[in-house]
mmCIF file of C-alpha atoms in Angstrom:
data_model
loop_
_atom_site.group_PDB
_atom_site.id
_atom_site.type_symbol
_atom_site.label_atom_id
_atom_site.label_comp_id
_atom_site.label_asym_id
_atom_site.label_seq_id
_atom_site.Cartn_x
_atom_site.Cartn_y
_atom_site.Cartn_z
ATOM 1 C CA ALA P 1 100.250 125.944 88.916
ATOM 2 C CA GLN P 2 103.420 126.750 87.762
ATOM 3 C CA SER P 3 104.639 129.568 86.852
ATOM 4 C CA VAL P 4 107.751 131.678 85.804
ATOM 5 C CA SER P 5 109.663 135.496 86.865
ATOM 6 C CA GLN P 6 112.448 136.472 85.187
ATOM 7 C CA HIS P 7 114.484 138.816 87.533
ATOM 8 C CA ASN P 8 115.094 142.641 85.094
ATOM 9 C CA HIS P 9 112.908 143.210 82.372
ATOM 10 C CA HIS P 10 115.528 145.932 80.288
ATOM 11 C CA VAL P 11 118.730 144.140 80.949
ATOM 12 C CA ILE P 12 121.638 147.303 78.985
ATOM 13 C CA LEU P 13 124.692 146.759 78.884
ATOM 14 C CA SER P 14 128.635 148.386 77.590
ATOM 15 C CA GLU P 15 130.189 145.232 74.876
ATOM 16 C CA ALA P 16 131.900 143.072 77.023
ATOM 17 C CA ALA P 17 130.421 143.276 79.981
ATOM 18 C CA SER P 18 129.770 139.920 82.183
ATOM 19 C CA LEU P 19 125.496 139.198 82.134
ATOM 20 C CA GLU P 20 123.231 137.135 84.271
ATOM 21 C CA LEU P 21 119.771 137.089 83.398
ATOM 22 C CA GLY P 22 117.915 135.236 86.478
ATOM 23 C CA CYS P 23 114.659 133.408 85.981
ATOM 24 C CA ASN P 24 113.127 131.277 89.164
ATOM 25 C CA TYR P 25 110.049 128.946 88.938
ATOM 26 C CA SER P 26 107.407 127.272 90.831
ATOM 27 C CA TYR P 27 106.499 124.158 89.943
ATOM 28 C CA GLY P 28 106.506 121.305 92.703
ATOM 29 C CA GLY P 29 106.896 118.314 89.240
ATOM 30 C CA THR P 30 109.330 117.566 87.129
ATOM 31 C CA VAL P 31 110.829 120.673 84.997
ATOM 32 C CA ASN P 32 112.376 120.874 81.743
ATOM 33 C CA LEU P 33 114.444 123.846 81.402
ATOM 34 C CA PHE P 34 114.584 126.104 78.733
ATOM 35 C CA TRP P 35 116.180 129.696 77.643
ATOM 36 C CA TYR P 36 114.907 130.437 74.231
ATOM 37 C CA VAL P 37 116.393 134.591 72.253
ATOM 38 C CA GLN P 38 114.523 136.760 70.150
ATOM 39 C CA TYR P 39 116.463 138.411 67.023
ATOM 40 C CA PRO P 40 114.825 141.262 66.399
ATOM 41 C CA GLY P 41 112.733 140.282 63.646
ATOM 42 C CA GLN P 42 114.140 137.053 63.043
ATOM 43 C CA HIS P 43 111.836 133.338 65.574
ATOM 44 C CA LEU P 44 112.162 131.741 69.297
ATOM 45 C CA GLN P 45 114.538 130.680 68.715
ATOM 46 C CA LEU P 46 116.683 127.024 71.341
ATOM 47 C CA LEU P 47 119.653 129.011 72.871
ATOM 48 C CA LEU P 48 119.921 125.704 75.054
ATOM 49 C CA LYS P 49 118.043 123.756 77.950
ATOM 50 C CA TYR P 50 118.720 121.200 80.864
ATOM 51 C CA PHE P 51 116.797 117.949 80.947
ATOM 52 C CA SER P 52 118.963 116.474 83.294
ATOM 53 C CA GLY P 53 122.136 115.843 84.652
ATOM 54 C CA ASP P 54 124.512 117.822 84.739
ATOM 55 C CA PRO P 55 122.832 121.133 86.060
ATOM 56 C CA LEU P 56 125.420 123.535 84.616
ATOM 57 C CA VAL P 57 124.931 123.528 81.340
ATOM 58 C CA LYS P 58 126.161 125.076 77.709
ATOM 59 C CA GLY P 59 124.611 126.376 74.717
ATOM 60 C CA ILE P 60 124.905 128.186 71.608
ATOM 61 C CA LYS P 61 126.603 131.731 70.977
ATOM 62 C CA GLY P 62 128.830 131.446 74.082
ATOM 63 C CA PHE P 63 125.799 130.706 76.851
ATOM 64 C CA GLU P 64 125.673 128.724 79.964
ATOM 65 C CA ALA P 65 123.390 128.410 82.076
ATOM 66 C CA GLU P 66 123.721 126.829 86.189
ATOM 67 C CA PHE P 67 119.801 124.732 86.891
ATOM 68 C CA ILE P 68 120.204 125.234 90.864
ATOM 69 C CA LYS P 69 117.331 122.608 92.678
ATOM 70 C CA SER P 70 117.059 124.501 95.931
ATOM 71 C CA LYS P 71 116.654 128.475 95.003
ATOM 72 C CA PHE P 72 114.181 126.607 91.772
ATOM 73 C CA SER P 73 116.491 129.133 89.341
ATOM 74 C CA PHE P 74 117.786 128.563 85.692
ATOM 75 C CA ASN P 75 119.179 132.011 85.900
ATOM 76 C CA LEU P 76 122.136 132.383 82.215
ATOM 77 C CA ARG P 77 125.369 133.873 82.158
ATOM 78 C CA LYS P 78 127.742 134.762 79.561
ATOM 79 C CA PRO P 79 130.486 136.486 80.284
ATOM 80 C CA SER P 80 131.573 138.630 77.228
ATOM 81 C CA VAL P 81 128.237 140.065 75.632
ATOM 82 C CA GLN P 82 128.734 141.351 72.347
ATOM 83 C CA TRP P 83 126.297 143.741 70.244
ATOM 84 C CA SER P 84 124.882 140.990 68.582
ATOM 85 C CA ASP P 85 123.853 140.183 71.679
ATOM 86 C CA THR P 86 120.908 142.600 71.754
ATOM 87 C CA ALA P 87 117.427 140.842 72.057
ATOM 88 C CA GLU P 88 114.792 139.066 73.538
ATOM 89 C CA TYR P 89 115.520 136.418 76.426
ATOM 90 C CA PHE P 90 113.040 133.983 77.746
ATOM 91 C CA CYS P 91 113.514 131.394 80.454
ATOM 92 C CA ALA P 92 110.755 128.711 79.937
ATOM 93 C CA VAL P 93 109.507 125.628 82.559
ATOM 94 C CA ASN P 94 108.267 122.921 79.644
ATOM 95 C CA PHE P 95 105.133 125.001 78.811
ATOM 96 C CA VAL P 96 105.345 128.160 80.560
ATOM 97 C CA PHE P 97 107.859 131.911 79.646
ATOM 98 C CA GLY P 98 108.767 133.379 82.040
ATOM 99 C CA PRO P 99 107.701 137.542 80.567
ATOM 100 C CA GLY P 100 111.155 137.874 79.609
ATOM 101 C CA THR P 101 114.131 139.910 79.269
ATOM 102 C CA ARG P 102 115.212 142.823 76.956
ATOM 103 C CA LEU P 103 118.362 143.319 76.354
ATOM 104 C CA SER P 104 120.063 145.960 74.670
ATOM 105 C CA VAL P 105 123.952 145.933 74.182
ATOM 106 C CA LEU P 106 125.340 149.448 73.225
ATOM 107 C CA PRO P 107 128.341 149.132 70.916
ATOM 108 C CA GLY J 1 116.929 122.024 59.844
ATOM 109 C CA ALA J 2 113.889 122.207 61.572
ATOM 110 C CA VAL J 3 111.720 124.656 59.938
ATOM 111 C CA VAL J 4 108.839 125.486 60.274
ATOM 112 C CA SER J 5 105.869 127.883 58.420
ATOM 113 C CA GLN J 6 102.843 130.579 59.557
ATOM 114 C CA HIS J 7 100.633 132.187 57.559
ATOM 115 C CA PRO J 8 99.237 133.799 56.634
ATOM 116 C CA SER J 9 101.424 136.092 58.374
ATOM 117 C CA ARG J 10 99.288 138.908 59.202
ATOM 118 C CA VAL J 11 95.233 138.556 58.568
ATOM 119 C CA ILE J 12 92.478 141.785 59.030
ATOM 120 C CA CYS J 13 88.925 140.563 58.987
ATOM 121 C CA LYS J 14 85.697 141.890 59.881
ATOM 122 C CA SER J 15 83.984 140.975 63.150
ATOM 123 C CA GLY J 16 82.499 138.269 63.660
ATOM 124 C CA THR J 17 84.125 136.316 60.503
ATOM 125 C CA SER J 18 85.895 133.324 60.892
ATOM 126 C CA VAL J 19 89.677 133.512 60.512
ATOM 127 C CA LYS J 20 92.563 129.765 59.980
ATOM 128 C CA ILE J 21 95.863 130.444 60.852
ATOM 129 C CA GLU J 22 98.210 126.973 59.079
ATOM 130 C CA CYS J 23 101.217 125.495 61.560
ATOM 131 C CA ARG J 24 103.687 123.563 59.338
ATOM 132 C CA SER J 25 106.665 121.840 59.871
ATOM 133 C CA LEU J 26 108.754 122.154 57.287
ATOM 134 C CA ASP J 27 111.144 119.157 57.297
ATOM 135 C CA PHE J 28 110.145 116.800 60.553
ATOM 136 C CA GLN J 29 107.775 115.075 61.464
ATOM 137 C CA ALA J 30 105.842 117.329 64.819
ATOM 138 C CA THR J 31 104.607 114.987 66.871
ATOM 139 C CA THR J 32 103.123 117.537 69.723
ATOM 140 C CA MET J 33 101.916 121.025 68.793
ATOM 141 C CA PHE J 34 101.613 124.966 70.645
ATOM 142 C CA TRP J 35 99.480 127.164 69.893
ATOM 143 C CA TYR J 36 100.517 130.451 72.125
ATOM 144 C CA ARG J 37 98.835 133.678 71.499
ATOM 145 C CA GLN J 38 102.114 136.446 72.695
ATOM 146 C CA PHE J 39 99.587 140.202 73.677
ATOM 147 C CA PRO J 40 102.567 143.178 73.269
ATOM 148 C CA LYS J 41 105.619 143.473 75.597
ATOM 149 C CA GLN J 42 104.040 140.491 77.246
ATOM 150 C CA SER J 43 105.676 136.871 77.042
ATOM 151 C CA LEU J 44 103.918 134.240 75.105
ATOM 152 C CA MET J 45 100.696 132.575 76.511
ATOM 153 C CA LEU J 46 100.227 129.047 75.660
ATOM 154 C CA MET J 47 97.049 128.683 74.523
ATOM 155 C CA ALA J 48 97.367 124.369 74.374
ATOM 156 C CA THR J 49 98.686 121.617 72.878
ATOM 157 C CA SER J 50 97.505 118.496 70.103
ATOM 158 C CA ASN J 51 99.575 116.260 69.307
ATOM 159 C CA GLU J 52 99.059 113.926 66.020
ATOM 160 C CA GLY J 53 95.268 112.378 65.491
ATOM 161 C CA SER J 54 94.153 113.439 69.191
ATOM 162 C CA LYS J 55 92.088 115.749 70.327
ATOM 163 C CA ALA J 56 94.049 119.610 71.718
ATOM 164 C CA THR J 57 94.208 120.348 74.551
ATOM 165 C CA TYR J 58 93.078 123.210 76.007
ATOM 166 C CA GLU J 59 95.122 125.828 79.038
ATOM 167 C CA GLN J 60 92.755 127.302 81.555
ATOM 168 C CA GLY J 61 90.935 129.626 80.379
ATOM 169 C CA VAL J 62 90.584 129.458 77.559
ATOM 170 C CA GLU J 63 87.864 128.857 74.948
ATOM 171 C CA LYS J 64 87.635 125.990 72.822
ATOM 172 C CA ASP J 65 85.032 126.365 70.584
ATOM 173 C CA LYS J 66 86.252 129.532 69.438
ATOM 174 C CA PHE J 67 89.807 128.377 68.914
ATOM 175 C CA LEU J 68 89.823 125.554 67.227
ATOM 176 C CA ILE J 69 92.759 123.462 66.819
ATOM 177 C CA ASN J 70 93.588 120.644 64.428
ATOM 178 C CA HIS J 71 95.823 119.243 63.986
ATOM 179 C CA ALA J 72 95.292 116.511 60.900
ATOM 180 C CA SER J 73 99.132 114.865 59.735
ATOM 181 C CA LEU J 74 102.481 115.637 61.336
ATOM 182 C CA THR J 75 103.440 118.275 59.487
ATOM 183 C CA LEU J 76 100.060 121.361 59.602
ATOM 184 C CA SER J 77 97.788 122.051 62.744
ATOM 185 C CA THR J 78 94.877 124.469 61.964
ATOM 186 C CA LEU J 79 94.111 126.883 64.174
ATOM 187 C CA THR J 80 90.619 128.403 62.966
ATOM 188 C CA VAL J 81 89.564 131.872 65.512
ATOM 189 C CA THR J 82 85.870 131.716 64.684
ATOM 190 C CA SER J 83 83.833 134.551 66.079
ATOM 191 C CA ALA J 84 86.465 136.832 65.804
ATOM 192 C CA HIS J 85 85.533 139.673 67.808
ATOM 193 C CA PRO J 86 88.194 142.693 68.052
ATOM 194 C CA GLU J 87 89.836 141.645 72.122
ATOM 195 C CA ASP J 88 90.692 138.548 69.391
ATOM 196 C CA SER J 89 93.189 141.338 68.731
ATOM 197 C CA SER J 90 96.693 139.141 69.352
ATOM 198 C CA PHE J 91 99.780 137.470 67.744
ATOM 199 C CA TYR J 92 99.181 133.763 67.456
ATOM 200 C CA ILE J 93 102.563 131.587 67.402
ATOM 201 C CA CYS J 94 102.931 128.587 66.022
ATOM 202 C CA SER J 95 105.298 125.246 67.270
ATOM 203 C CA ALA J 96 106.440 122.336 67.132
ATOM 204 C CA SER J 97 107.790 118.907 69.135
ATOM 205 C CA ARG J 98 109.132 116.180 68.395
ATOM 206 C CA ASP J 99 108.324 114.661 71.265
ATOM 207 C CA SER J 100 105.995 116.456 73.882
ATOM 208 C CA TYR J 101 108.299 117.394 75.795
ATOM 209 C CA ASN J 102 111.923 118.754 73.954
ATOM 210 C CA GLU J 103 112.746 121.639 72.656
ATOM 211 C CA GLN J 104 109.545 123.191 70.079
ATOM 212 C CA PHE J 105 110.824 125.182 66.755
ATOM 213 C CA PHE J 106 108.962 128.089 66.243
ATOM 214 C CA GLY J 107 107.081 129.294 63.321
ATOM 215 C CA PRO J 108 107.085 133.728 63.136
ATOM 216 C CA GLY J 109 104.018 134.335 63.911
ATOM 217 C CA THR J 110 101.059 135.677 63.080
ATOM 218 C CA ARG J 111 99.503 138.909 63.652
ATOM 219 C CA LEU J 112 95.449 139.182 63.421
ATOM 220 C CA THR J 113 93.977 142.013 63.290
ATOM 221 C CA VAL J 114 89.469 142.345 63.649
ATOM 222 C CA LEU J 115 88.097 145.313 63.133
#
């Protein structure tokens, strides 16, 4: 069975701080990896995805993620967060979602 | 583009009644639609995957007779919660995809409260 874990339940940062959200999965088959974001009061939307090729993928709004196959990880990063990045972030492997990480960015 | 709508956004019903939730892809053809359930402060739990014109594939532990899914066209899927009970109260979210393993576009969700 597939499972997805996210390291942090709630992350609090100040503006301009760097961000890294951890995501690990357990599954031996082919994986398609996603990060979704849900801003307050809005739908889930895709941040970035990885299917194959370059393991460093760039998404919208300055986010990027790196797939490390040997570590079964797909961590999300952003060099400098903004207040508008406050949201819930979900890592997904195929159709299985992680528990989510709430990011609060303080102005 | 790629907008998915759900109707209703909120429904309150009595125990024992059935409730139908619609999921529509407004500007694209969705060969695959997904239904999720989200409990408070928890992640999304995939309930079932449906492909247009075929029977839905349910995840383990999801009662197919209780959660009826119909995907009659490339733009519409419905979830019917039959004989609803208070424990069925939850937030139900649908998503649609142009193909099975591509990006999913999510609807706004439906809050079901069973009294």
